[in-house]
CSV table of N, CA and C in Angstrom, one decimal:
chain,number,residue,atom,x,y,z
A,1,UNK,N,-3.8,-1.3,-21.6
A,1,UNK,CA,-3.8,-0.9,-20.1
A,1,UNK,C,-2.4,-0.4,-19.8
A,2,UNK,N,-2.3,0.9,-19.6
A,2,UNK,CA,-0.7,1.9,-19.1
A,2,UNK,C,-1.0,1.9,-17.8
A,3,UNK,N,-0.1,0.6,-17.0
A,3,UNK,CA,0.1,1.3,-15.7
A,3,UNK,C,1.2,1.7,-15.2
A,4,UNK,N,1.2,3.3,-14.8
A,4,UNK,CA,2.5,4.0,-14.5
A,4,UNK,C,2.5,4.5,-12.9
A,5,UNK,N,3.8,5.6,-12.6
A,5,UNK,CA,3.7,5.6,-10.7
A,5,UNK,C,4.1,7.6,-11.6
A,6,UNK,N,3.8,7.7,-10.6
A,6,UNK,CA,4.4,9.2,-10.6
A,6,UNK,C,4.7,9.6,-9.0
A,7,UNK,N,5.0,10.9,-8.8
A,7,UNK,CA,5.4,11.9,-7.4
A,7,UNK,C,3.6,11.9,-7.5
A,8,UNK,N,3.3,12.1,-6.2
A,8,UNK,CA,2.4,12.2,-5.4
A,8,UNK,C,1.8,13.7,-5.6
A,9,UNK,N,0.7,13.7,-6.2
A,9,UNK,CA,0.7,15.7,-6.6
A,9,UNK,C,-0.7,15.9,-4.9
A,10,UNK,N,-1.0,17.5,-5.2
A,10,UNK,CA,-1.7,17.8,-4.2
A,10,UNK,C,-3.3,17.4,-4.9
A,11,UNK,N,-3.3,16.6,-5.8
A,11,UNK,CA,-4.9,16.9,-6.2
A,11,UNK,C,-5.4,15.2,-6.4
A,12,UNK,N,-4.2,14.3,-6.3
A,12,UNK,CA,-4.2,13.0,-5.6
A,12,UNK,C,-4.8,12.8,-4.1
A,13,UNK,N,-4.6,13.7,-3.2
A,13,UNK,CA,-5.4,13.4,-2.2
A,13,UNK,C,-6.5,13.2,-1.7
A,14,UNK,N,-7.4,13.9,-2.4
A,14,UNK,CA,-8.9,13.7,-2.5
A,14,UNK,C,-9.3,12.3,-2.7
A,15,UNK,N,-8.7,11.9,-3.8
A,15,UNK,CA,-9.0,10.3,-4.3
A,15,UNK,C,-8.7,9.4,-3.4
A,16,UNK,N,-7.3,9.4,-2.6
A,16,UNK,CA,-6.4,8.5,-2.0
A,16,UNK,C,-7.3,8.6,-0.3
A,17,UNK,N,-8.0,9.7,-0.2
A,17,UNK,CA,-8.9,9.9,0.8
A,17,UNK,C,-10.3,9.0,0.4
A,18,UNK,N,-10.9,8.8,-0.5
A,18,UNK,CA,-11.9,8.7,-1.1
A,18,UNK,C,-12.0,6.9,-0.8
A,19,UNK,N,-10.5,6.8,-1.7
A,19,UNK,CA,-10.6,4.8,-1.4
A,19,UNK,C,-10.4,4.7,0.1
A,20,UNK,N,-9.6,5.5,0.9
A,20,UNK,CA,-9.6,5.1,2.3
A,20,UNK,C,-10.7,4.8,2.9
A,21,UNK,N,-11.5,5.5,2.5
A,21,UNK,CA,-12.9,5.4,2.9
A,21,UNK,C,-13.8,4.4,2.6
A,22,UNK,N,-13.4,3.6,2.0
A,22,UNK,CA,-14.2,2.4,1.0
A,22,UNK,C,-14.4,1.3,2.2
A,23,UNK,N,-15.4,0.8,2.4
A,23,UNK,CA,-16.1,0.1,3.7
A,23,UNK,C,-14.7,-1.3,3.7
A,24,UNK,N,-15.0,-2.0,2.6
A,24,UNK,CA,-14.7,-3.5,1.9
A,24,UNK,C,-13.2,-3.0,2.0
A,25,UNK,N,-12.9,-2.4,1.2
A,25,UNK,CA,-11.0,-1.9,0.9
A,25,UNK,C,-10.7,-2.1,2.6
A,26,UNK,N,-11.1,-1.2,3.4
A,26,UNK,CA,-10.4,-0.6,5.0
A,26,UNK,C,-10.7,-2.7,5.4
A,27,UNK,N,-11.8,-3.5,5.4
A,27,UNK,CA,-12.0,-4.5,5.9
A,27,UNK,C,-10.5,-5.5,5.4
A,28,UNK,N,-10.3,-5.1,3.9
A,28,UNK,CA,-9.5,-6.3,3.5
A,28,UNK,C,-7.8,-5.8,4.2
A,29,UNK,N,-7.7,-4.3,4.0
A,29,UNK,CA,-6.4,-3.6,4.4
A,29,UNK,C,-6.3,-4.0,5.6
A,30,UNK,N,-7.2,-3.7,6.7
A,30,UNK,CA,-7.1,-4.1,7.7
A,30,UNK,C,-6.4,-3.2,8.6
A,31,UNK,N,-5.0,-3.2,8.8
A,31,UNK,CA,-3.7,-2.3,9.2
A,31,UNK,C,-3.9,-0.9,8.6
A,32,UNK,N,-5.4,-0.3,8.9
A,32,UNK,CA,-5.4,1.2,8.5
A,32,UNK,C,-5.6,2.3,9.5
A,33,UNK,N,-5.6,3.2,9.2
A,33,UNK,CA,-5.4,4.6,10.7
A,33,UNK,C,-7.0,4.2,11.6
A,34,UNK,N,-6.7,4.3,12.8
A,34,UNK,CA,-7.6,4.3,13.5
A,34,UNK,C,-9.2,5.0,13.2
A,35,UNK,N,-9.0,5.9,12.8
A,35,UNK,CA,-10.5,6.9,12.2
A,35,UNK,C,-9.7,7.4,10.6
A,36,UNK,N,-10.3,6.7,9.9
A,36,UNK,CA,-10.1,6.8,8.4
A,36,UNK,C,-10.8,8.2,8.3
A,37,UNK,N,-11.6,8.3,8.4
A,37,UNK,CA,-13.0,9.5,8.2
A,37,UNK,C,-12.3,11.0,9.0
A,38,UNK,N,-10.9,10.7,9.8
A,38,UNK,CA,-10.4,12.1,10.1
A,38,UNK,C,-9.3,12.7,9.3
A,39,UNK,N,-10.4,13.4,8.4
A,39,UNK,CA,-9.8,14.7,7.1
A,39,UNK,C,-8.5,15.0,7.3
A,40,UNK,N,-8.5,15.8,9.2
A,40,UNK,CA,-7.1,16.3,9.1
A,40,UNK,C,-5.6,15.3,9.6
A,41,UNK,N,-6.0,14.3,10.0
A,41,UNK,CA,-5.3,13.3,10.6
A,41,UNK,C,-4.8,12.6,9.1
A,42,UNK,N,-5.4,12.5,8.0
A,42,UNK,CA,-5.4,11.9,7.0
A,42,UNK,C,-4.4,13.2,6.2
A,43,UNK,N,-4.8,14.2,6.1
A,43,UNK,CA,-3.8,14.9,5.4
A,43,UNK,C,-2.8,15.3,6.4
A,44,UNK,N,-2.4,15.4,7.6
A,44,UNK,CA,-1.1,15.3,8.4
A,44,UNK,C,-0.3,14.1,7.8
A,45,UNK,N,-0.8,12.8,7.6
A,45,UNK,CA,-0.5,11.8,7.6
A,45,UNK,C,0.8,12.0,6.2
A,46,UNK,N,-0.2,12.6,4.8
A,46,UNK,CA,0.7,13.0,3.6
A,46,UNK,C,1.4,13.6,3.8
A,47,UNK,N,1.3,14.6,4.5
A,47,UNK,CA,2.4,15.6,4.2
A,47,UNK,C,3.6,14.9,4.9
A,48,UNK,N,3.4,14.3,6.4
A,48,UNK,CA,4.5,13.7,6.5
A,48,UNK,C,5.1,12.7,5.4
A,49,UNK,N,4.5,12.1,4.9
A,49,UNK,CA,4.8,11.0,3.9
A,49,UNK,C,5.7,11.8,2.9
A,50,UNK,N,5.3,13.0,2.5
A,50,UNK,CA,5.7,13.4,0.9
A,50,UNK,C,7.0,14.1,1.3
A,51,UNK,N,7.0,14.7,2.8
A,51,UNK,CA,8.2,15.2,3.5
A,51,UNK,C,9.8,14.6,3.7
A,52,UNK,N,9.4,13.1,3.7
A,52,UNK,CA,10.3,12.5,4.7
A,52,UNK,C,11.2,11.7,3.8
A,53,UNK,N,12.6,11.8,4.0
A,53,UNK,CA,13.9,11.3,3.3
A,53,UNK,C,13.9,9.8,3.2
A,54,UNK,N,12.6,9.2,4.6
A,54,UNK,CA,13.2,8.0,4.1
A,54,UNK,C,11.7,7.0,3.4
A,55,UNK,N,10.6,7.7,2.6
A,55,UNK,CA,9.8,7.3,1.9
A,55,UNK,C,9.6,7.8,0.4
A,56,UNK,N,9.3,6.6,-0.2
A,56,UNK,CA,9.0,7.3,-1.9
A,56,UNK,C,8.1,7.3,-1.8
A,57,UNK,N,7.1,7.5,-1.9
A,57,UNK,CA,5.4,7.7,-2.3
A,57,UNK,C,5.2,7.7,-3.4
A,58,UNK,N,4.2,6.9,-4.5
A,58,UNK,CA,3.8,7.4,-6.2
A,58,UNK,C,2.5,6.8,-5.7
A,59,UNK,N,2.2,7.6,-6.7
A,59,UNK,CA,0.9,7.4,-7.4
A,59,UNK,C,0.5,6.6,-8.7
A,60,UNK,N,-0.7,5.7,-8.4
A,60,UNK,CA,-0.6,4.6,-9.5
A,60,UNK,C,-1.5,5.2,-10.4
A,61,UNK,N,-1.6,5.1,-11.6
A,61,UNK,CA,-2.1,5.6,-12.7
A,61,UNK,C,-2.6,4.9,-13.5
A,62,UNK,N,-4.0,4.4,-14.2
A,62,UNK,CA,-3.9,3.6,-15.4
A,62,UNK,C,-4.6,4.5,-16.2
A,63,UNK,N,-3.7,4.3,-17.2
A,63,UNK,CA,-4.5,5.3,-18.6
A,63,UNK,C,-4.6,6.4,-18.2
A,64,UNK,N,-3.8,7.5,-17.5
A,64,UNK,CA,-3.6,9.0,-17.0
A,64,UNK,C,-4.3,8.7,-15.6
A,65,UNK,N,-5.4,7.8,-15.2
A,65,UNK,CA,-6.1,7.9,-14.7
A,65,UNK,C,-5.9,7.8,-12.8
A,66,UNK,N,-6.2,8.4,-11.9
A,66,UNK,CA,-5.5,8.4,-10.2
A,66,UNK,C,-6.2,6.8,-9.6
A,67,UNK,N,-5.5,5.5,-9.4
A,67,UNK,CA,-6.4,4.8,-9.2
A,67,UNK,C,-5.7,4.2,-8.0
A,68,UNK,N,-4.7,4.5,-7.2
A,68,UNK,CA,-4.2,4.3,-6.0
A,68,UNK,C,-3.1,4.7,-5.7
A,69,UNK,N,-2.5,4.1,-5.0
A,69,UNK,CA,-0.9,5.3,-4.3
A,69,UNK,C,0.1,3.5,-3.8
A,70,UNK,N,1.8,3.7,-3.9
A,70,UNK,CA,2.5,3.1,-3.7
A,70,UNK,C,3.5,3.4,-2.8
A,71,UNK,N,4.1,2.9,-2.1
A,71,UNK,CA,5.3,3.8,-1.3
A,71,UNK,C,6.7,2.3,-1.1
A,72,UNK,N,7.3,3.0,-0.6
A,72,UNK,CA,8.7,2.5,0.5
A,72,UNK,C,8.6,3.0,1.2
A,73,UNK,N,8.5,2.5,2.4
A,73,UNK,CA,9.1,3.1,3.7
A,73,UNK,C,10.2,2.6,4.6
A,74,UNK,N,10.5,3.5,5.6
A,74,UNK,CA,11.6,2.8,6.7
A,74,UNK,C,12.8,2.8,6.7
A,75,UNK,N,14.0,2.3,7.4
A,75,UNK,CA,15.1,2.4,7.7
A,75,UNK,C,15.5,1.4,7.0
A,76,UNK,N,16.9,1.8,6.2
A,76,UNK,CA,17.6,1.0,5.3
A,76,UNK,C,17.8,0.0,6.0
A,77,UNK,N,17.3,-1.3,5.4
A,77,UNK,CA,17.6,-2.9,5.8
A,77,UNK,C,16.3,-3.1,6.6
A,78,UNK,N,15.3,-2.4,6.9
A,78,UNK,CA,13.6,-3.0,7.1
A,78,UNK,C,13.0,-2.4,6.5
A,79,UNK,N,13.3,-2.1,5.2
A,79,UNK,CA,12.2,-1.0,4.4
A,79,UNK,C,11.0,-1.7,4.1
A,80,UNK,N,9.7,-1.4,3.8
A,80,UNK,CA,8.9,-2.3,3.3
A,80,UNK,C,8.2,-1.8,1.8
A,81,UNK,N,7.6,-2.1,1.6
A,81,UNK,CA,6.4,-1.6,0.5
A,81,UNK,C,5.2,-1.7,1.1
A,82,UNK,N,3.9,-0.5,0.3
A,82,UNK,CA,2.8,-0.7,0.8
A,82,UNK,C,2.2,-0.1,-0.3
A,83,UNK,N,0.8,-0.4,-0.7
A,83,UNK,CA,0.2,-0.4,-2.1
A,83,UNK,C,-1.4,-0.3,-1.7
A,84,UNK,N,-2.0,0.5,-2.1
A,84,UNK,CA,-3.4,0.4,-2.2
A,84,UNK,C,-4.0,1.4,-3.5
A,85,UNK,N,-5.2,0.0,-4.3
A,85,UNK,CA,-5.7,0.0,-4.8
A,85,UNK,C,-7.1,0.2,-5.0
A,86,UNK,N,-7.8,1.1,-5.8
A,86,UNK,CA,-9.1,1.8,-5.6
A,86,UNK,C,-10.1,0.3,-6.0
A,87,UNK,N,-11.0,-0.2,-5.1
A,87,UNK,CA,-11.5,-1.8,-5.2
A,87,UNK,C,-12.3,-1.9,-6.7
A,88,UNK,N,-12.4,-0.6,-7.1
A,88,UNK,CA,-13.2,-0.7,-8.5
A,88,UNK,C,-12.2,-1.2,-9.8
A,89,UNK,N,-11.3,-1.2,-9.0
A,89,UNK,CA,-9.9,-2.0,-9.6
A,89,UNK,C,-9.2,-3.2,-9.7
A,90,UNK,N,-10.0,-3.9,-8.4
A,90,UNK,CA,-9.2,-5.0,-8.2
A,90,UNK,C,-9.2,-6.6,-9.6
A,91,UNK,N,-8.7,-7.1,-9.4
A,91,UNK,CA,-8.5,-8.5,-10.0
A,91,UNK,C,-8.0,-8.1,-11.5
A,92,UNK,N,-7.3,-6.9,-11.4
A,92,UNK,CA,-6.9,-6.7,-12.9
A,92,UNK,C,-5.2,-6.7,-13.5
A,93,UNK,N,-4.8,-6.8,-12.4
A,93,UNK,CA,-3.1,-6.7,-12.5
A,93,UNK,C,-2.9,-5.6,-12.2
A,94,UNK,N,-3.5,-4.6,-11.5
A,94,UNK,CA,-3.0,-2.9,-11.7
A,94,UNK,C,-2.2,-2.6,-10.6
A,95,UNK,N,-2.5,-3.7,-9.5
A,95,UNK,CA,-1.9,-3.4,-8.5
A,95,UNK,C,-0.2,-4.6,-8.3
A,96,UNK,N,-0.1,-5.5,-9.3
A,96,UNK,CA,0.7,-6.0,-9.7
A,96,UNK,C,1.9,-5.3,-10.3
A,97,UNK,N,1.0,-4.7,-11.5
A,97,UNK,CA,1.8,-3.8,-11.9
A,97,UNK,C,2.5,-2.7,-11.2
A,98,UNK,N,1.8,-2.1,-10.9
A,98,UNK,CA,2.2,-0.6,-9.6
A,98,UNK,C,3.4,-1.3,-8.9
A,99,UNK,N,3.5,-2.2,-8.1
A,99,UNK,CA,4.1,-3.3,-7.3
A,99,UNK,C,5.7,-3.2,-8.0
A,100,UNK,N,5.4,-3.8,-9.4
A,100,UNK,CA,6.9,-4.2,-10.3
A,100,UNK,C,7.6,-3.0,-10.7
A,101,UNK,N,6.7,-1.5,-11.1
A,101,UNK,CA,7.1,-0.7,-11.5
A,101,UNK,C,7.9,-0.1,-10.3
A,102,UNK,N,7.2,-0.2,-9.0
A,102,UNK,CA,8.2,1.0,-7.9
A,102,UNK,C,9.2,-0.3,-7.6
A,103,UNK,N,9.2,-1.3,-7.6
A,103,UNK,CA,10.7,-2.8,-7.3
A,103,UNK,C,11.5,-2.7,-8.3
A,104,UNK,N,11.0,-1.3,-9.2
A,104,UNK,CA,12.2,-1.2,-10.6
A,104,UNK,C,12.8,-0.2,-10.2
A,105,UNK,N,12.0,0.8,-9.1
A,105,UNK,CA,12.4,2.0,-8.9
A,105,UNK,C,13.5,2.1,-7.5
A,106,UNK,N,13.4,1.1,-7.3
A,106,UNK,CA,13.4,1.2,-6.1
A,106,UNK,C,14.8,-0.6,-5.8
A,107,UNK,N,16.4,-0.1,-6.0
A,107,UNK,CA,16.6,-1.3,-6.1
A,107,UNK,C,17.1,-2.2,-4.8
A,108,UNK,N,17.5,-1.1,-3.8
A,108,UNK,CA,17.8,-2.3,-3.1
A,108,UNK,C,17.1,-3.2,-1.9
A,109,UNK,N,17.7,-3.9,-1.7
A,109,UNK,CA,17.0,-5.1,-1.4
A,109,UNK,C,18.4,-5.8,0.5
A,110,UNK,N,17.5,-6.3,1.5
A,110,UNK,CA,15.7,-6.8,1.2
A,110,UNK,C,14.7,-5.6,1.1
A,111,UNK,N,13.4,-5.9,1.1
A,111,UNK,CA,12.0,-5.5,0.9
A,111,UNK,C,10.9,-6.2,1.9
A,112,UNK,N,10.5,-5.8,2.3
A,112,UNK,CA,9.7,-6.2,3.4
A,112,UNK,C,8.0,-6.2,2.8
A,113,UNK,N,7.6,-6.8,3.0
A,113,UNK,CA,5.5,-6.1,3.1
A,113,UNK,C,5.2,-7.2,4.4
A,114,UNK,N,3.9,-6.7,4.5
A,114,UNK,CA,3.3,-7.0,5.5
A,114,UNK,C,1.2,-7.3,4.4
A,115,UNK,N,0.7,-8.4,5.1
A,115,UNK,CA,-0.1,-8.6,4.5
A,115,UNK,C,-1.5,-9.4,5.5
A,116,UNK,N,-2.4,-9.0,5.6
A,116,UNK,CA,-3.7,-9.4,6.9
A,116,UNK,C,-3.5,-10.9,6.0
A,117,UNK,N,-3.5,-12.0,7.2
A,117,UNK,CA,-3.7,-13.2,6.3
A,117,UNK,C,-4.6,-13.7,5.7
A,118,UNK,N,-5.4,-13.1,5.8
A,118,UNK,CA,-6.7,-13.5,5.0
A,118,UNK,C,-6.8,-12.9,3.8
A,119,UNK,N,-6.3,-11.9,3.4
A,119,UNK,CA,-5.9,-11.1,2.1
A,119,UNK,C,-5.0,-12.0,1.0
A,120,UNK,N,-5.8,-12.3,0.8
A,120,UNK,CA,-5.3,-13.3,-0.6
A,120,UNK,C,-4.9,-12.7,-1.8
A,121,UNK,N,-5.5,-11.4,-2.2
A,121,UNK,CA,-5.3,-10.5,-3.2
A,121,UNK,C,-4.1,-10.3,-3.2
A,122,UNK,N,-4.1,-9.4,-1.8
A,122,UNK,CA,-2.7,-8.9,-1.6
A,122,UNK,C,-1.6,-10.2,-1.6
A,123,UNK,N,-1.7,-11.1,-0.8
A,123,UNK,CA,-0.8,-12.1,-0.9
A,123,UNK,C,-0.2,-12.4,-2.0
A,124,UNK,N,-1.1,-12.7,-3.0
A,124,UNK,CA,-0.9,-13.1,-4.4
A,124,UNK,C,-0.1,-11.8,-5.1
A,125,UNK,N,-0.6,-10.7,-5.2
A,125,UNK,CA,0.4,-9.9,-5.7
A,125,UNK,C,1.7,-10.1,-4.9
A,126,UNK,N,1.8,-10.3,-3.9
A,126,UNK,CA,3.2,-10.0,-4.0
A,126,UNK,C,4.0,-11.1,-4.1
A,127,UNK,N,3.2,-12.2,-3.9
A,127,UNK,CA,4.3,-13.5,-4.2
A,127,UNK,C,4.5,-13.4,-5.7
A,128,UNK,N,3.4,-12.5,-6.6
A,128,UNK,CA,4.2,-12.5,-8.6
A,128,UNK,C,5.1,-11.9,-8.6
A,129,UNK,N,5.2,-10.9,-7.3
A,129,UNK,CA,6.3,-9.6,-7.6
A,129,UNK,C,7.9,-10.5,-6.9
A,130,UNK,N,7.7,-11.6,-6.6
A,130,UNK,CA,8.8,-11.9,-5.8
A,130,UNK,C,9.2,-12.5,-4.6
A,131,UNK,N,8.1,-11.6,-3.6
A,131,UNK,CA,8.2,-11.4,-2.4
A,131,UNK,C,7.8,-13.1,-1.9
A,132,UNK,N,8.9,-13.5,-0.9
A,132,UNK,CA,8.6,-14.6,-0.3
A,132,UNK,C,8.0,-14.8,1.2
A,133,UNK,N,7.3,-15.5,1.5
A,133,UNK,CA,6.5,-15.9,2.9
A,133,UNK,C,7.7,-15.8,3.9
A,134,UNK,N,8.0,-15.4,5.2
A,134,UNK,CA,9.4,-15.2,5.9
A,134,UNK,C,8.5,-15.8,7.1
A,135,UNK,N,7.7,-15.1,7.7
A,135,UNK,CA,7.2,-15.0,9.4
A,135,UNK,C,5.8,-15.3,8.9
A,136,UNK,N,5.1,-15.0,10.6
A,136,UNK,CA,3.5,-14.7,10.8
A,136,UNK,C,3.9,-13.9,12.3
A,137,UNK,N,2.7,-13.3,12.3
A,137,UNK,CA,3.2,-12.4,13.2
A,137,UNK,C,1.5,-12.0,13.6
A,138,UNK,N,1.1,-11.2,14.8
A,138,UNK,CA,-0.2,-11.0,15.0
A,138,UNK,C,-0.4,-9.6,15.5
A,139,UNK,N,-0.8,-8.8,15.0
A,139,UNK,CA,-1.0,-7.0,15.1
A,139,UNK,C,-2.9,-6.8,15.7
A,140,UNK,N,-2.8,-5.5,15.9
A,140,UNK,CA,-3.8,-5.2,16.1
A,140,UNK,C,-4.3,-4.4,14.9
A,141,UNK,N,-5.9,-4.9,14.1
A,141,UNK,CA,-6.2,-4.2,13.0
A,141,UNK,C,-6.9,-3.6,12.7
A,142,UNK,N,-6.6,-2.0,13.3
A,142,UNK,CA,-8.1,-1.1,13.3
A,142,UNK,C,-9.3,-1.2,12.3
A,143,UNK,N,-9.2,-1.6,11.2
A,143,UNK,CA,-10.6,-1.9,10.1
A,143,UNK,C,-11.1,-2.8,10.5
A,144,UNK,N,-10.7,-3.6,11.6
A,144,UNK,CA,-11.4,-4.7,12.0
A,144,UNK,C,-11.9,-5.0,13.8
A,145,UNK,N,-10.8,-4.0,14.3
A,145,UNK,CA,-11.6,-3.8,15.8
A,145,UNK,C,-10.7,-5.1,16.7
A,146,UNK,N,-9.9,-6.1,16.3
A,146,UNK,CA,-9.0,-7.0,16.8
A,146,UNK,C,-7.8,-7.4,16.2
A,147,UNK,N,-7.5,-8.1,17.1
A,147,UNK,CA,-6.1,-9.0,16.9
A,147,UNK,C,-6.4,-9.5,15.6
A,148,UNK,N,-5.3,-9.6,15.2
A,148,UNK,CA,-5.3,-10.8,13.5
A,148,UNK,C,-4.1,-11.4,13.2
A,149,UNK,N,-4.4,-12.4,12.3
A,149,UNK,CA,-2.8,-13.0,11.9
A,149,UNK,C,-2.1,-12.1,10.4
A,150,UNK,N,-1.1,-12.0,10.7
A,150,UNK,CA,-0.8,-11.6,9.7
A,150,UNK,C,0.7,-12.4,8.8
A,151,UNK,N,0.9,-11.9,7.7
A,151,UNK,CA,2.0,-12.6,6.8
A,151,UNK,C,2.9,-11.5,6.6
A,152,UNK,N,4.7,-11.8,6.8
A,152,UNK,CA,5.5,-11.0,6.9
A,152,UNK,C,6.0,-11.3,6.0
A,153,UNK,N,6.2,-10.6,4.4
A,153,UNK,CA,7.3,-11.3,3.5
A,153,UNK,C,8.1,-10.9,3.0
A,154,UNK,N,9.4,-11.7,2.3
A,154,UNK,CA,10.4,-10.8,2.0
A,154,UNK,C,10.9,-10.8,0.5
A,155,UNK,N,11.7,-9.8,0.4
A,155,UNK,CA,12.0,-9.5,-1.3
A,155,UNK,C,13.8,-9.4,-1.0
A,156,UNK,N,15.0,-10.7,-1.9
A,156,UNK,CA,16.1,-10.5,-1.6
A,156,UNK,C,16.2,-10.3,-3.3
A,157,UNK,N,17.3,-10.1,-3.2
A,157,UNK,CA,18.2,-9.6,-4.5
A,157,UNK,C,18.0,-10.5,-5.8
């Protein structure tokens, strides 16, 4: 199992559109764009992403293969990470891995994520990668239509 990151190409978006769309994925993500299902709000969305000085974007890969997208975002000293994984993937380490490979890329520190508290998946990746429990904190989560609790954690040196 090769799991690698690459630059974000234009023929990744279809796919990275495709998981967004995934009923179960948007329910567990929680914290996703208001109408997932708008094409052009979803590709504005990239272009800003792939544009902007202060985000890395990759693409997760296993075996050549497009099987989710990774980023950094934000202003030096609240940057965070953010990772999504195509569900036909989950419970395999891919998104663990994706995780270690951009915190290799990516050195300094803190690191921030954010995680719906009931996401145990997610949780769990990132407490392998490091990341420690900091806050809770309560957002509004469009895949879900309400308020929710969520887990703020952090990644130091």
């Amino acid at each position: 199992m090769d799991i690698a990151l690459r630059a974000v190409h234009d023929s990744d978006l279809p796919v990275f559109y495709r998981q967004l769309n995934d009923p179960e994925s948007l329910r567990m993500a929680a914290f996703t764009p208001e109408d997932p299902a708008d094409r052009d709000a979803f590709e504005a969305h990239w272009k800003r992403l792939r544009a902007s000085a202060d985000v890395l974007p990759r693409t997760v890969l296993l075996d050549g293969d497009v099987v989710g997208h990774a980023a950094v975002y934000g202003p030096p000293g609240e940057r965070e990470v953010t990772y999504w994984v195509d569900r036909a993937y989950w419970g395999r380490g891919i998104a663990t891995g994706a995780l270690l490979a951009l915190l290799a890329e990516v050195p300094e520190r803190p690191l921030y994520a954010r995680a719906a508290a009931d996401n145990a998946g997610s949780l769990r990746v990132l407490e392998k990668c490091g990341f420690r429990r900091s806050a809770r904190a309560t957002g509004y989560a469009p895949a879900r239509g309400a308020e929710i609790d969520e887990v703020v954690l952090r990644l130091e040196d």
